[in-house]
């Protein structure tokens, strides 16, 4: 099976960007969900309840969808056809856990410093 170079590049790009963003934002480390109604900067946006409800629901679904997104990116980066029937949820979760494990190992092996002056949030 020949690999599609465009799909490979796109998959690597998506994988890099998604993991970088999730790592920098500490999204996966969050234990408590944000209650946007308590943040003063968002009070004027609370008038649009439909948008607020949609965004809240989207964030909640994103936590559930992460394994599926990671699996699809892995399929695309390998140039494979994505199956559309009989998805094994347990297998997808195992593959996602393996991806996270490999990512953490690669991250731990990199010795680098940052120029960022802002302290990390606790």
Coordinates of C-alpha atoms in Angstrom, one line a residue:
X1 CA 0.0 0.0 0.0
X2 CA 1.5 3.4 -1.0
X3 CA 1.2 6.2 1.4
X4 CA -0.2 9.5 0.4
X5 CA 2.4 12.2 1.1
X6 CA -0.2 15.0 1.4
X7 CA -2.2 13.0 4.0
X8 CA 1.0 12.1 5.8
X9 CA 2.0 15.7 6.1
X10 CA -1.5 16.9 7.1
X11 CA -1.7 14.1 9.7
X12 CA 1.6 15.0 11.2
X13 CA 0.7 18.7 11.2
X14 CA -2.7 18.0 12.9
X15 CA -1.1 15.7 15.4
X16 CA 1.6 18.2 16.3
X17 CA -0.7 21.1 16.6
X18 CA -3.4 19.3 18.6
X19 CA -0.9 17.8 21.1
X20 CA 1.0 21.1 21.3
X21 CA -2.2 23.1 22.1
X22 CA -3.5 20.5 24.6
X23 CA -0.1 20.4 26.3
X24 CA 0.4 24.2 26.5
X25 CA -3.2 24.8 27.7
X26 CA -3.0 22.0 30.3
X27 CA -6.4 20.9 29.0
X28 CA -5.8 17.2 29.7
X29 CA -4.6 18.0 33.3
X30 CA -7.7 19.8 34.3
X31 CA -9.7 18.2 37.1
X32 CA -12.3 20.9 37.5
X33 CA -14.4 22.3 34.6
X34 CA -14.5 26.0 34.1
X35 CA -17.7 27.7 35.2
X36 CA -17.9 30.6 32.7
X37 CA -20.7 32.3 34.6
X38 CA -18.4 33.2 37.5
X39 CA -15.8 35.0 35.3
X40 CA -16.6 38.7 35.0
X41 CA -15.1 39.1 31.5
X42 CA -17.8 36.7 30.2
X43 CA -20.8 38.1 31.9
X44 CA -21.8 40.2 28.8
X45 CA -21.6 37.0 26.7
X46 CA -24.0 35.2 29.0
X47 CA -26.9 37.0 27.4
X48 CA -26.6 34.6 24.4
X49 CA -27.6 31.5 26.3
X50 CA -27.8 29.4 23.1
X51 CA -24.1 30.0 22.3
X52 CA -23.2 29.5 26.0
X53 CA -25.0 26.1 26.1
X54 CA -23.6 25.0 22.8
X55 CA -20.0 25.9 23.9
X56 CA -20.4 24.2 27.2
X57 CA -21.8 21.1 25.6
X58 CA -19.0 21.1 23.0
X59 CA -16.3 21.3 25.7
X60 CA -17.9 18.4 27.5
X61 CA -18.2 16.3 24.3
X62 CA -14.5 17.2 23.5
X63 CA -13.4 15.3 26.6
X64 CA -15.2 12.2 25.3
X65 CA -14.2 12.7 21.6
X66 CA -10.4 13.1 22.2
X67 CA -9.7 9.3 21.7
X68 CA -11.7 9.3 18.4
X69 CA -10.0 12.5 17.1
X70 CA -6.6 11.0 17.9
X71 CA -7.4 7.8 16.2
X72 CA -8.7 9.5 13.0
X73 CA -5.5 11.6 12.9
X74 CA -3.4 8.5 13.3
X75 CA -5.4 6.8 10.4
X76 CA -4.9 9.8 8.2
X77 CA -1.2 10.3 8.9
X78 CA -0.6 6.6 8.0
X79 CA -2.6 7.0 4.8
X80 CA -5.1 4.4 5.8
X81 CA -8.8 4.3 5.0
X82 CA -11.0 5.2 8.1
X83 CA -13.4 2.4 8.9
X84 CA -17.0 3.6 9.1
X85 CA -18.7 0.5 10.7
X86 CA -18.1 -1.6 13.7
X87 CA -15.8 0.8 15.5
X88 CA -14.4 -1.0 18.6
X89 CA -14.5 1.7 21.4
X90 CA -12.2 -0.3 23.7
X91 CA -9.6 -0.6 20.9
X92 CA -9.8 3.2 20.2
X93 CA -9.3 4.0 23.9
X94 CA -6.3 1.6 24.0
X95 CA -4.8 3.3 21.0
X96 CA -5.4 6.7 22.4
X97 CA -3.7 5.7 25.7
X98 CA -0.7 4.3 23.7
X99 CA -0.5 7.6 21.8
X100 CA -0.5 9.6 25.1
X101 CA 2.1 7.3 26.5
X102 CA 4.4 7.7 23.5
X103 CA 3.9 11.4 23.5
X104 CA 4.8 11.7 27.2
X105 CA 7.9 9.5 26.7
X106 CA 9.1 11.6 23.8
X107 CA 8.4 14.8 25.8
X108 CA 10.3 13.5 28.8
X109 CA 13.4 12.7 26.7
X110 CA 13.6 16.2 25.2
X111 CA 15.9 18.5 27.1
X112 CA 14.8 22.1 26.3
X113 CA 14.2 25.4 27.9
X114 CA 11.7 28.1 27.1
X115 CA 12.0 31.9 26.7
X116 CA 8.5 32.4 28.1
X117 CA 8.5 34.9 31.0
X118 CA 5.0 34.1 32.2
X119 CA 5.0 31.6 35.1
X120 CA 3.0 28.4 34.6
X121 CA -0.4 28.3 36.2
X122 CA -0.7 25.9 39.2

